[in-house]
Amino acid sequence: MKIARLAHEGRSRLAVEDAGVWRLLIQTDLAAVVAGGEQQIDSAEEPQAHPDLLAPYPGGTIFGIGLNYKDTIRDMGFPTPQTPYLFPKLSSSVVGPYQPIIVDAGVTAEADWEGELAVIIGKTARNVPEENALDFVFGYTAANDISARDVQRADPQWVRGKGLDTFCPLGPIITTADEIPDPQDVRIRTWVNGEIVQDGNTADMVFGVKTLISYLSRHFTLHPGDVILTGTPSGCGGFMTPPRFLSPGDETKVEVQGIGSLINPVAATVRRSFSS
Ligand code: MG
């Protein structure tokens, strides 16, 4: 099954694909549906032909995994991690399909793309063995783990470099786990301005999805709605010769097999401040 979050008549709604047709659900809370809530199709309503898709983000903790593809590690010249390299991705960095990745030139000159498979957790998980770790997956979506390379290098950890506003595009939809029975056989491709820059497969991961879930669950309780960005294959701009980075006017597209294409324009910041 495929689930989308979308803006419909001014409201955030959920839709499921039913025999090739998208139909709105009566339920509007993605977190509740991910946690096993009922899914009742609102047969009276179909979404408009071109709905505004919203990030299919249930609102949980976002875990990032660094250095998790063998070819990427080779690009970067790092040793292969012995255990998964974890970093947090802030919830305030999430944007949906077609929403802009905003690059603040006062913060970074090196915004880079990372097309990834993202795992949506569906059941509470603590100390889960690898053998049944995939039972805790609700579904999968695509992610672009936008990374400010200069900021990443400047800090001993990656909170700032990975967590900037708009630096976590997710979408376009969630494909439930039953439709992706083997998450280690999924093609991931990324384009920038129509030029393919990444073409990898999750088979190349150092730590596969079930290992990541088991490892994370030994340290943290995983909750329904938590998201795991599982790392990116070779082809990031920062490790090209010469390096390439995102600029306002660019467009990124991440396509994950079985999920679809996550497209985002890149825009310059409009400096805003908020005060009470
Ligand atoms: Mg990444």
mmCIF file of C-alpha atoms and ligand atoms in Angstrom:
data_model
loop_
_atom_site.group_PDB
_atom_site.id
_atom_site.type_symbol
_atom_site.label_atom_id
_atom_site.label_comp_id
_atom_site.label_asym_id
_atom_site.label_seq_id
_atom_site.Cartn_x
_atom_site.Cartn_y
_atom_site.Cartn_z
ATOM 1 C CA MET A 1 0.000 0.000 0.000
ATOM 2 C CA LYS A 2 1.050 3.565 -0.631
ATOM 3 C CA ILE A 3 0.142 6.424 1.707
ATOM 4 C CA ALA A 4 0.411 10.130 0.931
ATOM 5 C CA ARG A 5 -0.030 13.215 3.079
ATOM 6 C CA LEU A 6 -1.445 16.107 1.119
ATOM 7 C CA ALA A 7 -3.096 19.470 1.356
ATOM 8 C CA HIS A 8 -6.721 19.168 0.341
ATOM 9 C CA GLU A 9 -9.119 22.104 0.558
ATOM 10 C CA GLY A 10 -6.878 23.819 3.037
ATOM 11 C CA ARG A 11 -6.483 20.820 5.325
ATOM 12 C CA SER A 12 -3.798 18.212 5.837
ATOM 13 C CA ARG A 13 -5.271 14.878 4.734
ATOM 14 C CA LEU A 14 -4.069 11.345 4.143
ATOM 15 C CA ALA A 15 -4.678 9.331 1.005
ATOM 16 C CA VAL A 16 -4.066 5.704 0.091
ATOM 17 C CA GLU A 17 -3.660 4.160 -3.318
ATOM 18 C CA ASP A 18 -6.537 1.775 -3.904
ATOM 19 C CA ALA A 19 -6.474 -0.181 -7.178
ATOM 20 C CA GLY A 20 -4.500 2.559 -8.895
ATOM 21 C CA VAL A 21 -6.690 5.402 -7.598
ATOM 22 C CA TRP A 22 -5.760 7.675 -4.726
ATOM 23 C CA ARG A 23 -8.539 7.963 -2.149
ATOM 24 C CA LEU A 24 -8.693 10.138 0.918
ATOM 25 C CA LEU A 25 -8.825 8.551 4.346
ATOM 26 C CA ILE A 26 -11.242 9.678 7.011
ATOM 27 C CA GLN A 27 -8.318 9.599 9.441
ATOM 28 C CA THR A 28 -6.084 12.660 9.210
ATOM 29 C CA ASP A 29 -3.337 11.761 11.716
ATOM 30 C CA LEU A 30 -0.397 10.029 10.013
ATOM 31 C CA ALA A 31 1.226 9.187 13.359
ATOM 32 C CA ALA A 32 -1.907 7.307 14.447
ATOM 33 C CA VAL A 33 -2.089 5.380 11.166
ATOM 34 C CA VAL A 34 1.619 4.472 11.385
ATOM 35 C CA ALA A 35 1.080 3.276 14.966
ATOM 36 C CA GLY A 36 -1.517 0.808 13.704
ATOM 37 C CA GLY A 37 -4.638 2.904 13.716
ATOM 38 C CA GLU A 38 -7.587 2.201 11.508
ATOM 39 C CA GLN A 39 -7.575 3.271 7.863
ATOM 40 C CA GLN A 40 -11.062 4.066 6.632
ATOM 41 C CA ILE A 41 -11.408 5.235 3.062
ATOM 42 C CA ASP A 42 -13.596 8.278 2.672
ATOM 43 C CA SER A 43 -15.363 7.040 -0.435
ATOM 44 C CA ALA A 44 -17.064 10.354 -0.999
ATOM 45 C CA GLU A 45 -13.834 12.164 -1.704
ATOM 46 C CA GLU A 46 -10.944 11.815 -4.079
ATOM 47 C CA PRO A 47 -7.980 14.127 -3.934
ATOM 48 C CA GLN A 48 -7.677 16.727 -6.631
ATOM 49 C CA ALA A 49 -5.779 15.699 -9.744
ATOM 50 C CA HIS A 50 -2.584 17.462 -8.659
ATOM 51 C CA PRO A 51 -2.649 17.618 -4.890
ATOM 52 C CA ASP A 52 -0.020 19.473 -2.902
ATOM 53 C CA LEU A 53 1.976 16.670 -1.357
ATOM 54 C CA LEU A 54 3.232 17.216 2.187
ATOM 55 C CA ALA A 55 6.139 15.446 3.847
ATOM 56 C CA PRO A 56 4.978 11.947 4.881
ATOM 57 C CA TYR A 57 6.595 12.516 8.274
ATOM 58 C CA PRO A 58 4.791 11.106 11.308
ATOM 59 C CA GLY A 59 6.693 13.389 13.683
ATOM 60 C CA GLY A 60 9.130 11.083 15.487
ATOM 61 C CA THR A 61 12.865 11.193 16.118
ATOM 62 C CA ILE A 62 14.960 11.239 12.949
ATOM 63 C CA PHE A 63 18.133 9.152 13.114
ATOM 64 C CA GLY A 64 20.799 9.622 10.468
ATOM 65 C CA ILE A 65 23.415 7.012 9.598
ATOM 66 C CA GLY A 66 26.722 8.278 8.235
ATOM 67 C CA LEU A 67 29.333 6.412 6.189
ATOM 68 C CA ASN A 68 27.040 3.478 5.471
ATOM 69 C CA TYR A 69 27.792 2.703 1.813
ATOM 70 C CA LYS A 70 31.028 1.016 0.817
ATOM 71 C CA ASP A 71 31.468 3.156 -2.303
ATOM 72 C CA THR A 72 30.801 6.399 -0.373
ATOM 73 C CA ILE A 73 33.401 5.500 2.241
ATOM 74 C CA ARG A 74 35.848 4.925 -0.587
ATOM 75 C CA ASP A 75 34.960 8.372 -2.057
ATOM 76 C CA MET A 76 35.499 10.049 1.302
ATOM 77 C CA GLY A 77 38.693 8.211 2.181
ATOM 78 C CA PHE A 78 37.466 7.188 5.620
ATOM 79 C CA PRO A 79 37.946 3.784 7.280
ATOM 80 C CA THR A 80 34.849 1.558 7.344
ATOM 81 C CA PRO A 81 32.996 2.080 10.649
ATOM 82 C CA GLN A 82 32.948 -0.910 12.981
ATOM 83 C CA THR A 83 29.556 0.170 14.323
ATOM 84 C CA PRO A 84 26.920 2.433 12.728
ATOM 85 C CA TYR A 85 27.839 6.122 12.837
ATOM 86 C CA LEU A 86 24.775 7.910 14.239
ATOM 87 C CA PHE A 87 23.707 11.516 14.092
ATOM 88 C CA PRO A 88 20.399 13.269 14.737
ATOM 89 C CA LYS A 89 18.484 15.034 12.012
ATOM 90 C CA LEU A 90 16.241 17.712 13.507
ATOM 91 C CA SER A 91 12.473 17.603 12.968
ATOM 92 C CA SER A 92 12.603 21.295 12.018
ATOM 93 C CA SER A 93 14.681 20.330 8.964
ATOM 94 C CA VAL A 94 11.844 18.323 7.354
ATOM 95 C CA VAL A 95 10.217 19.603 4.180
ATOM 96 C CA GLY A 96 7.968 17.852 1.703
ATOM 97 C CA PRO A 97 8.119 17.259 -2.041
ATOM 98 C CA TYR A 98 8.500 20.414 -4.171
ATOM 99 C CA GLN A 99 9.243 22.529 -1.101
ATOM 100 C CA PRO A 100 12.477 24.497 -1.358
ATOM 101 C CA ILE A 101 15.765 23.520 0.206
ATOM 102 C CA ILE A 102 16.806 26.923 1.504
ATOM 103 C CA VAL A 103 20.533 27.591 1.492
ATOM 104 C CA ASP A 104 21.565 30.426 3.794
ATOM 105 C CA ALA A 105 24.805 31.765 2.303
ATOM 106 C CA GLY A 106 25.631 33.242 5.707
ATOM 107 C CA VAL A 107 25.772 29.738 7.185
ATOM 108 C CA THR A 108 27.075 27.448 4.433
ATOM 109 C CA ALA A 109 28.696 27.635 1.011
ATOM 110 C CA GLU A 110 28.734 23.844 0.645
ATOM 111 C CA ALA A 111 25.187 22.412 0.672
ATOM 112 C CA ASP A 112 25.352 18.891 -0.737
ATOM 113 C CA TRP A 113 22.821 16.213 -1.708
ATOM 114 C CA GLU A 114 22.479 12.680 -0.301
ATOM 115 C CA GLY A 115 19.714 10.508 -1.772
ATOM 116 C CA GLU A 116 18.629 7.857 0.724
ATOM 117 C CA LEU A 117 16.149 5.158 1.660
ATOM 118 C CA ALA A 118 14.286 6.246 4.823
ATOM 119 C CA VAL A 119 12.704 3.723 7.187
ATOM 120 C CA ILE A 120 9.479 4.585 9.060
ATOM 121 C CA ILE A 121 9.191 2.639 12.318
ATOM 122 C CA GLY A 122 5.711 1.219 13.012
ATOM 123 C CA LYS A 123 6.017 -0.497 16.401
ATOM 124 C CA THR A 124 7.813 0.257 19.651
ATOM 125 C CA ALA A 125 11.205 -1.459 19.518
ATOM 126 C CA ARG A 126 13.674 -2.056 22.341
ATOM 127 C CA ASN A 127 16.490 -4.622 22.229
ATOM 128 C CA VAL A 128 15.178 -6.135 19.026
ATOM 129 C CA PRO A 129 17.245 -8.966 17.495
ATOM 130 C CA GLU A 130 18.203 -8.608 13.850
ATOM 131 C CA GLU A 131 16.180 -11.678 12.906
ATOM 132 C CA ASN A 132 12.838 -9.978 13.412
ATOM 133 C CA ALA A 133 13.888 -6.299 13.194
ATOM 134 C CA LEU A 134 12.046 -5.795 9.890
ATOM 135 C CA ASP A 135 8.768 -6.638 11.678
ATOM 136 C CA PHE A 136 9.048 -3.191 13.288
ATOM 137 C CA VAL A 137 9.053 -1.324 9.964
ATOM 138 C CA PHE A 138 5.839 0.407 8.916
ATOM 139 C CA GLY A 139 7.171 1.469 5.547
ATOM 140 C CA TYR A 140 9.726 3.381 3.565
ATOM 141 C CA THR A 141 10.066 6.746 1.908
ATOM 142 C CA ALA A 142 12.806 8.649 0.100
ATOM 143 C CA ALA A 143 14.996 11.240 1.794
ATOM 144 C CA ASN A 144 17.522 13.813 0.718
ATOM 145 C CA ASP A 145 19.947 14.164 3.631
ATOM 146 C CA ILE A 146 21.150 17.638 2.681
ATOM 147 C CA SER A 147 24.492 18.277 4.335
ATOM 148 C CA ALA A 148 26.473 21.497 4.829
ATOM 149 C CA ARG A 149 29.978 20.091 4.282
ATOM 150 C CA ASP A 150 31.847 23.169 5.546
ATOM 151 C CA VAL A 151 29.743 23.205 8.722
ATOM 152 C CA GLN A 152 30.190 19.437 9.136
ATOM 153 C CA ARG A 153 33.973 19.850 8.976
ATOM 154 C CA ALA A 154 33.951 22.765 11.426
ATOM 155 C CA ASP A 155 32.249 20.824 14.243
ATOM 156 C CA PRO A 156 33.262 17.574 15.961
ATOM 157 C CA GLN A 157 29.711 16.257 15.454
ATOM 158 C CA TRP A 158 27.110 16.787 12.746
ATOM 159 C CA VAL A 159 24.057 18.383 14.420
ATOM 160 C CA ARG A 160 24.555 21.744 12.718
ATOM 161 C CA GLY A 161 25.884 20.398 9.432
ATOM 162 C CA LYS A 162 22.928 18.017 8.998
ATOM 163 C CA GLY A 163 20.135 19.746 10.878
ATOM 164 C CA LEU A 164 19.649 23.106 9.188
ATOM 165 C CA ASP A 165 16.104 24.214 8.371
ATOM 166 C CA THR A 166 14.763 22.547 5.170
ATOM 167 C CA PHE A 167 17.746 20.143 4.984
ATOM 168 C CA CYS A 168 15.590 16.990 5.287
ATOM 169 C CA PRO A 169 13.257 16.617 2.294
ATOM 170 C CA LEU A 170 11.080 13.489 2.723
ATOM 171 C CA GLY A 171 8.620 11.890 0.321
ATOM 172 C CA PRO A 172 6.860 11.774 -2.004
ATOM 173 C CA ILE A 173 4.849 9.017 -0.275
ATOM 174 C CA ILE A 174 5.263 6.074 2.106
ATOM 175 C CA THR A 175 5.323 2.588 0.604
ATOM 176 C CA THR A 176 4.405 0.037 3.264
ATOM 177 C CA ALA A 177 6.907 -2.641 4.221
ATOM 178 C CA ASP A 178 4.965 -5.491 2.578
ATOM 179 C CA GLU A 179 5.712 -3.954 -0.840
ATOM 180 C CA ILE A 180 9.470 -3.765 -0.142
ATOM 181 C CA PRO A 181 10.161 -7.186 1.374
ATOM 182 C CA ASP A 182 13.941 -6.887 0.892
ATOM 183 C CA PRO A 183 15.211 -3.397 1.763
ATOM 184 C CA GLN A 184 18.709 -4.509 0.718
ATOM 185 C CA ASP A 185 17.726 -4.649 -2.937
ATOM 186 C CA VAL A 186 16.494 -1.139 -3.689
ATOM 187 C CA ARG A 187 17.914 1.154 -6.383
ATOM 188 C CA ILE A 188 18.540 4.788 -5.375
ATOM 189 C CA ARG A 189 19.249 7.486 -7.926
ATOM 190 C CA THR A 190 19.764 11.231 -7.540
ATOM 191 C CA TRP A 191 19.693 13.921 -10.216
ATOM 192 C CA VAL A 192 20.759 17.558 -9.957
ATOM 193 C CA ASN A 193 19.297 19.777 -12.679
ATOM 194 C CA GLY A 194 18.453 16.662 -14.667
ATOM 195 C CA GLU A 195 21.981 15.216 -14.527
ATOM 196 C CA ILE A 196 22.314 11.900 -12.747
ATOM 197 C CA VAL A 197 24.823 12.128 -9.896
ATOM 198 C CA GLN A 198 24.064 9.060 -7.771
ATOM 199 C CA ASP A 199 23.084 5.578 -8.951
ATOM 200 C CA GLY A 200 23.413 3.045 -6.174
ATOM 201 C CA ASN A 201 21.680 0.132 -4.527
ATOM 202 C CA THR A 202 20.985 -0.542 -0.861
ATOM 203 C CA ALA A 203 22.816 -3.865 -1.355
ATOM 204 C CA ASP A 204 25.997 -1.781 -0.916
ATOM 205 C CA MET A 205 25.167 -0.755 2.694
ATOM 206 C CA VAL A 206 27.741 -1.581 5.372
ATOM 207 C CA PHE A 207 24.964 -2.041 7.947
ATOM 208 C CA GLY A 208 21.619 -3.110 6.477
ATOM 209 C CA VAL A 209 18.209 -1.979 7.676
ATOM 210 C CA LYS A 210 17.666 -4.881 10.082
ATOM 211 C CA THR A 211 21.111 -4.359 11.628
ATOM 212 C CA LEU A 212 20.470 -0.631 12.027
ATOM 213 C CA ILE A 213 17.106 -1.190 13.742
ATOM 214 C CA SER A 214 18.589 -3.807 16.076
ATOM 215 C CA TYR A 215 21.589 -1.584 16.895
ATOM 216 C CA LEU A 216 19.519 1.558 17.471
ATOM 217 C CA SER A 217 17.045 -0.362 19.640
ATOM 218 C CA ARG A 218 19.842 -1.487 21.960
ATOM 219 C CA HIS A 219 20.529 2.178 22.788
ATOM 220 C CA PHE A 220 17.205 3.953 22.361
ATOM 221 C CA THR A 221 13.562 2.942 22.424
ATOM 222 C CA LEU A 222 12.283 3.303 18.887
ATOM 223 C CA HIS A 223 8.717 4.560 18.637
ATOM 224 C CA PRO A 224 6.130 4.411 15.867
ATOM 225 C CA GLY A 225 6.777 7.359 13.594
ATOM 226 C CA ASP A 226 10.539 7.459 14.133
ATOM 227 C CA VAL A 227 12.535 7.730 10.917
ATOM 228 C CA ILE A 228 15.942 6.272 10.021
ATOM 229 C CA LEU A 229 17.906 7.773 7.136
ATOM 230 C CA THR A 230 20.047 4.822 6.127
ATOM 231 C CA GLY A 231 22.977 6.519 4.391
ATOM 232 C CA THR A 232 23.801 7.506 0.845
ATOM 233 C CA PRO A 233 25.559 5.843 -2.080
ATOM 234 C CA SER A 234 28.511 7.303 -3.974
ATOM 235 C CA GLY A 235 28.173 10.529 -5.931
ATOM 236 C CA CYS A 236 27.835 13.400 -3.458
ATOM 237 C CA GLY A 237 29.060 16.719 -4.810
ATOM 238 C CA GLY A 238 31.511 17.404 -2.009
ATOM 239 C CA PHE A 239 33.619 14.413 -2.988
ATOM 240 C CA MET A 240 33.722 15.152 -6.717
ATOM 241 C CA THR A 241 36.790 16.642 -8.384
ATOM 242 C CA PRO A 242 36.296 19.570 -8.375
ATOM 243 C CA PRO A 243 33.622 19.623 -5.651
ATOM 244 C CA ARG A 244 30.083 20.699 -6.584
ATOM 245 C CA PHE A 245 27.472 22.179 -4.308
ATOM 246 C CA LEU A 246 23.846 23.261 -4.504
ATOM 247 C CA SER A 247 22.992 26.814 -5.494
ATOM 248 C CA PRO A 248 19.706 28.720 -5.602
ATOM 249 C CA GLY A 249 17.897 27.797 -8.822
ATOM 250 C CA ASP A 250 19.059 24.177 -8.767
ATOM 251 C CA GLU A 251 16.652 21.254 -8.526
ATOM 252 C CA THR A 252 17.306 17.910 -6.845
ATOM 253 C CA LYS A 253 15.482 14.668 -7.554
ATOM 254 C CA VAL A 254 15.891 11.517 -5.477
ATOM 255 C CA GLU A 255 14.233 8.419 -6.896
ATOM 256 C CA VAL A 256 13.918 5.335 -4.723
ATOM 257 C CA GLN A 257 12.676 2.150 -6.383
ATOM 258 C CA GLY A 258 9.155 1.268 -5.279
ATOM 259 C CA ILE A 259 8.576 4.693 -3.715
ATOM 260 C CA GLY A 260 8.886 7.374 -6.368
ATOM 261 C CA SER A 261 10.633 10.669 -6.979
ATOM 262 C CA LEU A 262 11.298 13.328 -4.364
ATOM 263 C CA ILE A 263 11.840 16.637 -6.162
ATOM 264 C CA ASN A 264 12.934 19.861 -4.449
ATOM 265 C CA PRO A 265 14.037 23.236 -5.774
ATOM 266 C CA VAL A 266 16.926 25.029 -4.102
ATOM 267 C CA ALA A 267 16.365 28.611 -3.000
ATOM 268 C CA ALA A 268 18.322 31.367 -1.328
ATOM 269 C CA THR A 269 17.326 32.355 2.165
ATOM 270 C CA VAL A 270 15.057 35.254 2.845
ATOM 271 C CA ARG A 271 16.346 36.447 6.177
ATOM 272 C CA ARG A 272 13.600 36.429 8.706
ATOM 273 C CA SER A 273 13.606 36.740 12.446
ATOM 274 C CA PHE A 274 10.882 35.878 14.868
ATOM 275 C CA SER A 275 10.273 37.548 18.182
ATOM 276 C CA SER A 276 7.368 37.672 20.554
HETATM 277 MG MG MG B 1 23.233 10.799 4.797
#
